[in-house]
Short mmCIF file of C-alpha atoms in Angstrom, two decimals:
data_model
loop_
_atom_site.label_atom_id
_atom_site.label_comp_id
_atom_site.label_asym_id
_atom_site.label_seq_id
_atom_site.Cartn_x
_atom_site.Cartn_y
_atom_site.Cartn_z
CA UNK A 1 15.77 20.59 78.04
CA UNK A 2 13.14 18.08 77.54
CA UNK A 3 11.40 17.33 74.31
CA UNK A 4 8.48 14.43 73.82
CA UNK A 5 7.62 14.39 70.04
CA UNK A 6 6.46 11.68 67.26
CA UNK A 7 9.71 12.72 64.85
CA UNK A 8 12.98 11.14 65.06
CA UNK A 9 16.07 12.77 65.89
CA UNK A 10 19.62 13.23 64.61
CA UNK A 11 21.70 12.54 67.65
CA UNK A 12 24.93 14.08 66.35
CA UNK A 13 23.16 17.22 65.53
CA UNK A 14 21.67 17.44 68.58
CA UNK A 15 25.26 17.12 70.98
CA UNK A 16 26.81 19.54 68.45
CA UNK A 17 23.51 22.38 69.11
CA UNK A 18 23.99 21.29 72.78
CA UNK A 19 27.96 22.52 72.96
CA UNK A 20 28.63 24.87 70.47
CA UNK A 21 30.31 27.45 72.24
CA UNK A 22 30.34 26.03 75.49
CA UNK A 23 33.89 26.06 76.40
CA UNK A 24 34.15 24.67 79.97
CA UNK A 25 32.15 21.71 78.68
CA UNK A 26 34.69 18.51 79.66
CA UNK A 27 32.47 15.87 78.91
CA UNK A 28 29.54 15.02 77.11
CA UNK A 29 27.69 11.26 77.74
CA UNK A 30 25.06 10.42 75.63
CA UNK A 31 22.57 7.53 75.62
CA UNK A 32 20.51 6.25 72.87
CA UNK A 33 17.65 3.97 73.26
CA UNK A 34 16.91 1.70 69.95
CA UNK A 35 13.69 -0.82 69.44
CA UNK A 36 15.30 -4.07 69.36
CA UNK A 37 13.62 -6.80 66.87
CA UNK A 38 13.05 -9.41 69.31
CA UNK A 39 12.51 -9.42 73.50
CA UNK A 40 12.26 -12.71 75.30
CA UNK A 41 12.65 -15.01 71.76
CA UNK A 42 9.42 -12.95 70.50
CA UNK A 43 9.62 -10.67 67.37
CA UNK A 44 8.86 -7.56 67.63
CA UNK A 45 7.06 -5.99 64.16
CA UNK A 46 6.84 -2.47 66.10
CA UNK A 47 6.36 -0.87 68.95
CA UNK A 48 3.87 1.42 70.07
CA UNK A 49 4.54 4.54 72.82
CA UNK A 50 1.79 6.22 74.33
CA UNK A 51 2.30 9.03 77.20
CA UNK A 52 0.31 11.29 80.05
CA UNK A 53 0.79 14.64 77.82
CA UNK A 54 1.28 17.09 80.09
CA UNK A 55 2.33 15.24 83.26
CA UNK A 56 5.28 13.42 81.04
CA UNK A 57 7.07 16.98 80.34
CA UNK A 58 6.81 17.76 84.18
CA UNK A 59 8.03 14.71 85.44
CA UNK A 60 11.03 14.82 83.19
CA UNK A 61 11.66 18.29 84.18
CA UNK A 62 11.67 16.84 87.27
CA UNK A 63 14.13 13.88 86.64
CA UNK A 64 16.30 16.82 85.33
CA UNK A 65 15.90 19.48 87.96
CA UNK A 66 16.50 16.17 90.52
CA UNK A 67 20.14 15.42 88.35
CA UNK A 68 21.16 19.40 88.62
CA UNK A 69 20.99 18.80 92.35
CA UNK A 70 23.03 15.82 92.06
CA UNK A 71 25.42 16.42 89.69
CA UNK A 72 27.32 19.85 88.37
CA UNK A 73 25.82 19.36 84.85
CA UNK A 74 25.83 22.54 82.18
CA UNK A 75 23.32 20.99 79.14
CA UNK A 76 20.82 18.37 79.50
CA UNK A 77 18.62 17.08 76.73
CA UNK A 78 15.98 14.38 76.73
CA UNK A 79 14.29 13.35 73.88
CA UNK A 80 11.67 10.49 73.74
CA UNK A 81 9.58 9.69 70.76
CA UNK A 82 6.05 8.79 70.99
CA UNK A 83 4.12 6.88 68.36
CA UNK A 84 4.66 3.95 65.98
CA UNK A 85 8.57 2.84 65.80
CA UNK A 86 9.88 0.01 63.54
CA UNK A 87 12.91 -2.38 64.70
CA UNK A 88 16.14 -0.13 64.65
CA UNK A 89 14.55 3.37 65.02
CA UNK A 90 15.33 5.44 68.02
CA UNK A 91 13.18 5.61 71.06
CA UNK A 92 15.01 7.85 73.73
CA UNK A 93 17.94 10.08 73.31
CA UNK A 94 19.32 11.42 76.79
CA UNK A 95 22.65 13.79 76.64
CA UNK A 96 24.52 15.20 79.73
CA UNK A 97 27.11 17.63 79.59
CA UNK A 98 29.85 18.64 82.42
CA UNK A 99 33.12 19.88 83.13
CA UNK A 100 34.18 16.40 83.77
CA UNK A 101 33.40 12.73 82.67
CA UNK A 102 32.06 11.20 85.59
CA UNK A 103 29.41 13.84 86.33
CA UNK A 104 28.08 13.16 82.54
CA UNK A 105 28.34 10.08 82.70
CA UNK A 106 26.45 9.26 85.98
CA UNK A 107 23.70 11.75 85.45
CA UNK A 108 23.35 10.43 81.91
CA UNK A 109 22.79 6.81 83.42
CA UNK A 110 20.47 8.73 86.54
CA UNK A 111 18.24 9.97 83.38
CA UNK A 112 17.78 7.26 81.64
CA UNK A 113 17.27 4.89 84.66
CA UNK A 114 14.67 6.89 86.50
CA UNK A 115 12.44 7.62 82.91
CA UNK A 116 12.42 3.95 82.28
CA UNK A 117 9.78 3.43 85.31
CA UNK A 118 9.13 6.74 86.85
CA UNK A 119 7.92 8.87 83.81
CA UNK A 120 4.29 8.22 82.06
CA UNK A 121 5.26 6.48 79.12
CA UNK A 122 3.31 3.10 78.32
CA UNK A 123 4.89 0.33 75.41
CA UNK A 124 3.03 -1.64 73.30
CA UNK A 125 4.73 -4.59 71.33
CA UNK A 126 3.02 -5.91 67.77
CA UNK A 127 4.40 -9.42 66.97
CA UNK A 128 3.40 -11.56 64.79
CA UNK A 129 1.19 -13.78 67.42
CA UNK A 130 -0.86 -10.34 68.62
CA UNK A 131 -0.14 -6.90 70.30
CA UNK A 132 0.56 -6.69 74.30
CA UNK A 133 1.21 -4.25 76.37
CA UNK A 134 4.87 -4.26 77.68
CA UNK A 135 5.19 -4.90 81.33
CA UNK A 136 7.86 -2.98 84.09
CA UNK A 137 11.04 -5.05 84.48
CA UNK A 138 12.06 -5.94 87.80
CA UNK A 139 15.49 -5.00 86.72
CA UNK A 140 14.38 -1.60 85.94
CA UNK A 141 12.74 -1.14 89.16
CA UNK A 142 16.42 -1.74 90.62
CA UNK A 143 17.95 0.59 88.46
CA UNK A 144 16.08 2.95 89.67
CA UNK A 145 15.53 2.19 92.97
CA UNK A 146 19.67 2.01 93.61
CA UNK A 147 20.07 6.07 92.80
CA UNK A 148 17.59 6.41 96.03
CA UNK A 149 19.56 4.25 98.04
CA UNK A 150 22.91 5.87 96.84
CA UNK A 151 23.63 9.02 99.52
CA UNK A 152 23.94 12.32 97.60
CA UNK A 153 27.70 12.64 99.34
CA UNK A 154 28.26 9.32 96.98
CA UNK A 155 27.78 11.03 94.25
CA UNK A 156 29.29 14.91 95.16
CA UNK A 157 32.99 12.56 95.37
CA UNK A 158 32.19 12.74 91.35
CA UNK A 159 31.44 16.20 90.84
CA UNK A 160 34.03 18.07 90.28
CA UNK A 161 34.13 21.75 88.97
CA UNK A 162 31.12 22.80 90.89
CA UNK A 163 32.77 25.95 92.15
CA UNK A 164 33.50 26.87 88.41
CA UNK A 165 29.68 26.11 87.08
CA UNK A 166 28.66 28.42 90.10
CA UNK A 167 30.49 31.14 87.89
CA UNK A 168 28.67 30.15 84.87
CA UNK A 169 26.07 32.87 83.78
CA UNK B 1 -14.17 15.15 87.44
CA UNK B 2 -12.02 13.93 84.36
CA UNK B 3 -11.03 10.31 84.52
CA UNK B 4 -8.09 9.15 82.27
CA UNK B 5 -6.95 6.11 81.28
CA UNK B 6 -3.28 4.72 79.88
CA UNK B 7 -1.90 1.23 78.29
CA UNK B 8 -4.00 -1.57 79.30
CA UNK B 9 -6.11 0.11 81.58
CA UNK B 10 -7.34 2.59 78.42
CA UNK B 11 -7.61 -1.07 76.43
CA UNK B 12 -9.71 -2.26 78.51
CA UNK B 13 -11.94 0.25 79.27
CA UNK B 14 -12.15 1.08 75.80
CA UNK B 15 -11.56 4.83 76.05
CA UNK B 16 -8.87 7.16 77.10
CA UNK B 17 -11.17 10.21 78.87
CA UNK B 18 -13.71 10.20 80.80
CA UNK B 19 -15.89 13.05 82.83
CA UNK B 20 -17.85 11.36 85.47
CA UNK B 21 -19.64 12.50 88.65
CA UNK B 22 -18.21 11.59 91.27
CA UNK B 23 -20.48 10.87 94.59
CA UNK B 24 -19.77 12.99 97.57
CA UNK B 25 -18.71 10.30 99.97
CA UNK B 26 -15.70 9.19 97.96
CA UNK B 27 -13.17 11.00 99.63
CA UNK B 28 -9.96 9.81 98.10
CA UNK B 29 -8.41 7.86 95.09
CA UNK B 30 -9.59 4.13 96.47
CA UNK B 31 -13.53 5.37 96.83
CA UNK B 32 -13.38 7.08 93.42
CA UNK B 33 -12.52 3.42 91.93
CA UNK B 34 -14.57 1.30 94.30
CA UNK B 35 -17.37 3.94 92.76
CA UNK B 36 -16.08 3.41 89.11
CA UNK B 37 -16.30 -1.17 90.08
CA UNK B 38 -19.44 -0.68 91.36
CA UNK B 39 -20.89 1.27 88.08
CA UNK B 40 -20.07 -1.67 85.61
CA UNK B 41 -18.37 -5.24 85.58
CA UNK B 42 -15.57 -4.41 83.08
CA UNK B 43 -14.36 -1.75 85.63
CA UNK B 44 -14.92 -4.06 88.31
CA UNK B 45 -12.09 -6.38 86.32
CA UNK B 46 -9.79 -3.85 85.42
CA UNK B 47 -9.32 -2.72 89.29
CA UNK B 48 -9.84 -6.16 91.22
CA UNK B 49 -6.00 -5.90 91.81
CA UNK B 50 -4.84 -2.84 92.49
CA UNK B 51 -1.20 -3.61 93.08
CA UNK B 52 -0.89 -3.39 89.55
CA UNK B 53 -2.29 0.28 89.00
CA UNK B 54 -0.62 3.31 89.22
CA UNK B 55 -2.81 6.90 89.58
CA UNK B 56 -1.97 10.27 89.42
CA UNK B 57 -3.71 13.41 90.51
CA UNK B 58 -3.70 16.63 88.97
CA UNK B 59 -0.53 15.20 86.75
CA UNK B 60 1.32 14.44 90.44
CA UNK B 61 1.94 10.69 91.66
CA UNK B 62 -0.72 9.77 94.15
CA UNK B 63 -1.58 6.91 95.96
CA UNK B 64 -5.10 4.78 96.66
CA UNK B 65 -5.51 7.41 99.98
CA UNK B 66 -4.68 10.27 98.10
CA UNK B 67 -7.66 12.76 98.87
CA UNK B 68 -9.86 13.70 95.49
CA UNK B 69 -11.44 16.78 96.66
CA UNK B 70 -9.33 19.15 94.89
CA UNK B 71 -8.74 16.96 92.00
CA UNK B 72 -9.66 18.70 88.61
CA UNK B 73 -7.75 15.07 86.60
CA UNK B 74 -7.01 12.04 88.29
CA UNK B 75 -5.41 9.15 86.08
CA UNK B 76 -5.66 5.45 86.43
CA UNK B 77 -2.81 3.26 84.64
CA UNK B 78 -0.47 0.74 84.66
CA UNK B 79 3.24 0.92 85.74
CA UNK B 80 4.77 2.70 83.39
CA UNK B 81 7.23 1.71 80.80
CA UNK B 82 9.22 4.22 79.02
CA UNK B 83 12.81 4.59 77.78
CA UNK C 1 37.08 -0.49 66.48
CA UNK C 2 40.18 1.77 67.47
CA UNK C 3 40.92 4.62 65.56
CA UNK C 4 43.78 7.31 66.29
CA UNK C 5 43.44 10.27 63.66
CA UNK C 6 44.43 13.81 63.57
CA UNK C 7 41.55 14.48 61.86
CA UNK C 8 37.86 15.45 63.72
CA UNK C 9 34.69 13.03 63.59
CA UNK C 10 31.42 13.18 63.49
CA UNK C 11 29.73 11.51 66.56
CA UNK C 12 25.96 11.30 64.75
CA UNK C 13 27.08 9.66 61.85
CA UNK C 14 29.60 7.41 63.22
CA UNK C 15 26.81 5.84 66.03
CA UNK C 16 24.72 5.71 62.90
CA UNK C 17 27.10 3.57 60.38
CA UNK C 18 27.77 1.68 64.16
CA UNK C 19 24.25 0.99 64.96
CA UNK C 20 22.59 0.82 61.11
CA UNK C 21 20.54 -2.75 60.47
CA UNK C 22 21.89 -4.03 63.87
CA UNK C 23 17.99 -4.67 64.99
CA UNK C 24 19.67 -6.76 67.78
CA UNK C 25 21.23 -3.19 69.65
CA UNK C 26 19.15 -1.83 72.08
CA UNK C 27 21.12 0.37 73.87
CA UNK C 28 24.02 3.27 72.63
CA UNK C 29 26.51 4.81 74.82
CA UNK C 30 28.37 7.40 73.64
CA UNK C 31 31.07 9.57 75.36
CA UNK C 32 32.53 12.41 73.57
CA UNK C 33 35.70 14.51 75.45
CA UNK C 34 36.63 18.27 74.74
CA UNK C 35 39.22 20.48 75.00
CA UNK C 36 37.95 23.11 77.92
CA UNK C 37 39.29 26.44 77.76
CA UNK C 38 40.94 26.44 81.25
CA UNK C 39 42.01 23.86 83.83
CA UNK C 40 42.24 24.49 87.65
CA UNK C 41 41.58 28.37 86.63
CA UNK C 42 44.73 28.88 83.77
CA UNK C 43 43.63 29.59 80.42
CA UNK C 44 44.04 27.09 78.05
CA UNK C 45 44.83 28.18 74.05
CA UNK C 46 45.80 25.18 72.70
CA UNK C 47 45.78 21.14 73.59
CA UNK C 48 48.14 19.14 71.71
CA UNK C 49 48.22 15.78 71.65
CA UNK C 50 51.04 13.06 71.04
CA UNK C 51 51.09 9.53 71.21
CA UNK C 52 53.16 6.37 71.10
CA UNK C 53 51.95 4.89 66.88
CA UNK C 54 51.85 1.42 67.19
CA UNK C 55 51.97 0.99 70.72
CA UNK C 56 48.53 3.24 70.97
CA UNK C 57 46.79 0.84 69.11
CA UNK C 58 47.52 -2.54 70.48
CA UNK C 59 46.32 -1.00 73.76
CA UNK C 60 43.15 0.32 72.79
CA UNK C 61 42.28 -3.10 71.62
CA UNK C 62 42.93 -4.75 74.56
CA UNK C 63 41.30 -2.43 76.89
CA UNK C 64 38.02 -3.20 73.57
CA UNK C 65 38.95 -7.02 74.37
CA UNK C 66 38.95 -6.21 78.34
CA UNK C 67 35.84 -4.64 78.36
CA UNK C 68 34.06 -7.24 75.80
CA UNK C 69 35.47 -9.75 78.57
CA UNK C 70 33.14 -7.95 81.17
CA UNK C 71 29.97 -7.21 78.97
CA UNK C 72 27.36 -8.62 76.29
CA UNK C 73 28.53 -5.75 73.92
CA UNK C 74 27.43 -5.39 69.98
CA UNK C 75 29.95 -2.54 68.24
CA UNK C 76 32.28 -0.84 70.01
CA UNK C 77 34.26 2.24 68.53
CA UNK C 78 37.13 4.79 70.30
CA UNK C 79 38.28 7.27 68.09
CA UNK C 80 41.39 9.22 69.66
CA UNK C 81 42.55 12.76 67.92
CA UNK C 82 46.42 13.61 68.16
CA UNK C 83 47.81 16.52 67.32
CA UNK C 84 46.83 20.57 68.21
CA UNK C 85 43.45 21.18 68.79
CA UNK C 86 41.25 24.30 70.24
CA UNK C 87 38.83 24.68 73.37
CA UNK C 88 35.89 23.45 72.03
CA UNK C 89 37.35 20.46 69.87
CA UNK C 90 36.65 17.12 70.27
CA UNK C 91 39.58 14.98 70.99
CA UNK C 92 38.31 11.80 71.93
CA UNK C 93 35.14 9.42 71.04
CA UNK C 94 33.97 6.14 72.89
CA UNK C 95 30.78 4.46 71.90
CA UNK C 96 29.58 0.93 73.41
CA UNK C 97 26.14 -0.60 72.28
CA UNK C 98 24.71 -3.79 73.38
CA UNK C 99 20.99 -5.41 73.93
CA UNK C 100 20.35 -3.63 77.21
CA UNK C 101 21.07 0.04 78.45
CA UNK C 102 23.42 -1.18 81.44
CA UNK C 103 25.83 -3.06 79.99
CA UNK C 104 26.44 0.00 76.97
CA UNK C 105 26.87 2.47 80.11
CA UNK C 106 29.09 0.73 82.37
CA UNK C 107 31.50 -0.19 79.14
CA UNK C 108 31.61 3.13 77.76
CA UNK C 109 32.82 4.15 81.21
CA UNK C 110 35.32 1.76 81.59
CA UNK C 111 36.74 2.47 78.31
CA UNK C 112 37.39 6.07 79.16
CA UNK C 113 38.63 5.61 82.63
CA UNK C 114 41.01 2.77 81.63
CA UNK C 115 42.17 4.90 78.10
CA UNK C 116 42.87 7.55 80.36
CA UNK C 117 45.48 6.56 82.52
CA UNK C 118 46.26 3.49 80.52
CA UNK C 119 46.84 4.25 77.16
CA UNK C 120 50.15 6.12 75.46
CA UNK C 121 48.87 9.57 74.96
CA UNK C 122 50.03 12.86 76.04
CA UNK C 123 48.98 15.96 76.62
CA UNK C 124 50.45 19.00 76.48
CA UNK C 125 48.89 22.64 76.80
CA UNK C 126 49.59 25.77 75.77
CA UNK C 127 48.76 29.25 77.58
CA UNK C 128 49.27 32.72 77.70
CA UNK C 129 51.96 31.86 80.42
CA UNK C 130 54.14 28.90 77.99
CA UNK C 131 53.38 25.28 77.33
CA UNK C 132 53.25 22.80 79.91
CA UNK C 133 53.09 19.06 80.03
CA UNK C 134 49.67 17.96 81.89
CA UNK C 135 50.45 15.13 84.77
CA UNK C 136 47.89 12.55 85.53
CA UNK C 137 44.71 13.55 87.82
CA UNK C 138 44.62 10.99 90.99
CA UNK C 139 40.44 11.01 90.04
CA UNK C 140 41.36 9.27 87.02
CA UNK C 141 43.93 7.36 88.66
CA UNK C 142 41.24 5.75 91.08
CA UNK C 143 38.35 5.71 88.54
CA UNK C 144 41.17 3.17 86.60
CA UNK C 145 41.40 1.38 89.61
CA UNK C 146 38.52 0.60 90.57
CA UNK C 147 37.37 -1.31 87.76
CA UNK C 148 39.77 -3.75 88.65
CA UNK C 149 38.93 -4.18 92.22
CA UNK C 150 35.15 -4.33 90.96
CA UNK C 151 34.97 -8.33 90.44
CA UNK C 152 33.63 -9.75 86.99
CA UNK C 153 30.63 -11.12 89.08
CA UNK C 154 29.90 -7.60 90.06
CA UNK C 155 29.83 -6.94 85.98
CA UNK C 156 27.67 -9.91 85.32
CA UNK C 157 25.04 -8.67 87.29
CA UNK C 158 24.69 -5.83 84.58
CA UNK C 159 25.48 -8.36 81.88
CA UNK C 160 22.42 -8.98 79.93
CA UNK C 161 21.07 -11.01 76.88
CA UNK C 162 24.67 -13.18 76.49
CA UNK C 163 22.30 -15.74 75.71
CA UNK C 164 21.14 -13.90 72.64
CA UNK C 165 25.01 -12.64 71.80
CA UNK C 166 26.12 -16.32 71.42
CA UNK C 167 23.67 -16.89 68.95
CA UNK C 168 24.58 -13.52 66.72
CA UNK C 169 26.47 -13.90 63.72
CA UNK D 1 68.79 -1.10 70.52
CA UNK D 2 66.05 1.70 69.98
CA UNK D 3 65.11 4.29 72.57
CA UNK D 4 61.84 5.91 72.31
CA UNK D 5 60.84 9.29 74.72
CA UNK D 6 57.85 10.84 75.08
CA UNK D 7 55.93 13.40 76.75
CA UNK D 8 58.50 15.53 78.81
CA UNK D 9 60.98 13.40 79.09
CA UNK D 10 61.01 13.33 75.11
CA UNK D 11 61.29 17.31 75.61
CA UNK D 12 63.98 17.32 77.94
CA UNK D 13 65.94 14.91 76.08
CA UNK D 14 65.22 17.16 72.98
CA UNK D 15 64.58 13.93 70.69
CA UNK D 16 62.13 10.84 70.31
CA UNK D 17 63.99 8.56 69.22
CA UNK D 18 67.33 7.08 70.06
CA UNK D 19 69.21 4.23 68.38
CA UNK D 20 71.99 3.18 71.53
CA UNK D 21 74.90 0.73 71.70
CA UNK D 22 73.69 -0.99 75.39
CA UNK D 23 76.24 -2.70 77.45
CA UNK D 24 76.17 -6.55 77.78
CA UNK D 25 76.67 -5.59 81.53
CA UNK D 26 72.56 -3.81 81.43
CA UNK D 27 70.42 -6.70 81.72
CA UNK D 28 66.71 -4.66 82.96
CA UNK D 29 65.71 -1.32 82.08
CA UNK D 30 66.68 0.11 85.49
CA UNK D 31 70.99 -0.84 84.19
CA UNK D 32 69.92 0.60 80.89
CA UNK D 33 68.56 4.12 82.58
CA UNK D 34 71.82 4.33 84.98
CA UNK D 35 74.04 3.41 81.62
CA UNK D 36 71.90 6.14 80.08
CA UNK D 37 72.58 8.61 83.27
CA UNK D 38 76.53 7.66 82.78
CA UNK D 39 76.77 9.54 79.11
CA UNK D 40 75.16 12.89 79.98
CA UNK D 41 73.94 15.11 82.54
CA UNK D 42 70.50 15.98 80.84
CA UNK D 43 69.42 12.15 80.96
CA UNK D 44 70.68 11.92 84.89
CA UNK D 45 68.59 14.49 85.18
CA UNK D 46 65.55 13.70 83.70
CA UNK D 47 65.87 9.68 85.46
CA UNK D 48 66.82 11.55 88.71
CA UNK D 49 63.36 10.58 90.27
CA UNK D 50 62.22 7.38 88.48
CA UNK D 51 58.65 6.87 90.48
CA UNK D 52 57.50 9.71 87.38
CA UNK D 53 58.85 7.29 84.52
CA UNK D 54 57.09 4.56 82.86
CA UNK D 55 58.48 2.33 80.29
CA UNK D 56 56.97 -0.13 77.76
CA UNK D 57 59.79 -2.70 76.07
CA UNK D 58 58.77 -3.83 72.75
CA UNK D 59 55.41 -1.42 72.80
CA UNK D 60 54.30 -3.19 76.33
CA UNK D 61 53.86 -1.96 79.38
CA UNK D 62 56.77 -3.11 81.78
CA UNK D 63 58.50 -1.97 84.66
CA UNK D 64 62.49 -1.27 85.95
CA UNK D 65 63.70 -4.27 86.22
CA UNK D 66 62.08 -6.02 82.78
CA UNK D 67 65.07 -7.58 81.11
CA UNK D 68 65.89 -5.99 78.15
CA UNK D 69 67.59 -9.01 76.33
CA UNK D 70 64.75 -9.78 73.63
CA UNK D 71 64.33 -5.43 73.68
CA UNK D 72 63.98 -4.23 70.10
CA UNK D 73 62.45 -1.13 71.37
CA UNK D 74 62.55 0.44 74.65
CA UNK D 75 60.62 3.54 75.53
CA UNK D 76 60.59 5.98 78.30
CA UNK D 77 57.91 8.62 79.40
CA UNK D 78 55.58 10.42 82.27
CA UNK D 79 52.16 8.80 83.45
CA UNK D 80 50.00 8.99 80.52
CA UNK D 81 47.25 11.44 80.02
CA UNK D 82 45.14 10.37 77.27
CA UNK D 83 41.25 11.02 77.17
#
């Protein structure tokens, strides 16, 4: 499930929405992405996000659908805030759920690595000297770049319970 | 067509949406901005380097050779930065 | 910060009293495990849970102190339930933050894999058939392992903004 | 000296705790399991097969042949299954 929306969210509340009930859920990763008050020695007053509305819910549906194939998952759940964010407030929420650990865990990494640089979100920094535009980080690139690399028999040795989640109604 | 514009590229430009007419003989995405340079200087300066723009059409990752016939929104902008 | 409790937690509000006015975290990894209600196709009624007090503890912090060895890391809590508990219960709670996304990940992996295998708990579960004692999965048996055949160089790569750590407070 | 079970081997044995008069003769854990195995048949039982045992002496991990000289506490259980 993918979500793009100005409000913040209540992480907790949204894992316990995500399981209740679910049963054969094992494992549930979560990652939270927070706007840090300084990047490179420069302080950061806020931060800015603009997206591509329209094209950013299909390309995360996308990075999901692309995670499925990968991983046995059962709930997914993106969240990324758009808008005006202060130091300490929450950016990106990303929560994978799966029989087992590894499966959540990878896929929760897989999310967040491939939205950082492949969906249409644009950051702008205020500091005290000016606003700029944020530019891509090589090391995000990499991040990214390494799950297309990695075969898709790497990562079936993690997923485990796929014959039970074929079950699943 | 309808012309959109993100981060610095929508700075710079000054605007976010755009609905130009586009000429007949630009075929694909690297026509429709040579067109777009040739109409005024601050285009011109946004696109002189194109390795650092990033376009989609009709909401789908493209490329400079991606054809524009059947584009209804084609999007100019820089690498994106989200998470 | 180790914690073993019978009692259940709340994963939102214990990121939150982690993370709040720490403008320096910009990344939250959270893992939260749950009692399924069956393993390899047997029912499961009840988990319970028992563990070695005292013992439990000292190595929880040093697998905290192994993995603050390999990573730039801000907070880092594990909350581990003992006792009975239902499918559908939480039963165990790892959560890593640090400046960047990587490091958090890879930490709160290694946490669980090493607590796994590597810390005094056991489980036991009950089912329509009798109670039996669980034995150790070979999958977590390897994903122990290979953390330590991973070098610290391999780790540094991911290891981000130490520059900034030395400096906090 | 104190013996501590867990996990089936603490079921088996039927309690968790243990305070033993050791032989000077059992220097590592492995003399204290066979002095163990001497007193009853349940514990030659349950040390029958000792690659399924693990032991910690004085609440760290350690292995059969770990002196047991400086032992206050000595305990004795399966692979653990925490998580």
């Amino acid at each position: 499930m993918i979500r793009v929306q100005e409000e913040d969210f209540d992480a907790g509340k949204e894992i316990r929405a995500l399981t209740r009930g679910k049963k054969r859920i094992g494992g549930v990763a979560s990652f939270i992405g927070l706007v840090r008050e300084s990047t490179n020695n420069e302080t950061i007053s806020s931060l800015t996000l603009e997206h591509y509305p329209g094209m950013t819910e299909k390309i995360l549906e996308q990075i999901e659908k692309d995670a499925r194939e990968r991983w046995s998952l059962h709930e997914v759940l993106v969240i990324h805030r758009i808008g005006r964010m202060e130091p300490g407030e929450q950016i990106v929420l990303v929560v994978t759920t799966s029989a087992h650990r590894e499966a959540a865990l990878k896929s929760c990494q897989f999310l967040i690595d491939k939205l950082k640089t492949g969906a249409p979100f644009w950051k702008q920094e205020d500091t005290p000297k000016g606003s700029h535009w944020v530019t891509e980080r090589p090391d995000d690139i990499n991040a990214s770049e390494r799950w297309d690399t990695e075969t898709k028999a790497e990562c079936a040795r993690f997923n485990h319970g796929s014959g039970d989640l074929t079950k699943a109604s | 067509m309808r012309i959109l514009y993100f981060g610095w590229v929508r700075s710079k430009i000054g605007t976010g949406t755009q609905d130009i007419e586009v000429p007949n003989a630009a075929k694909n995405v690297r026509d429709l901005i040579n067109h777009l340079s040739s109409l005024d200087n601050t285009y011109e300066q946004v696109f002189r380097d194109l390795t650092v723009i990033r376009v989609a059409v009709n909401q789908e990752m493209a490329d400079m050779e991606t054809l524009i016939e059947d584009a209804k929104e084609i999007a100019l902008f820089p690498p994106m930065t989200g998470g």
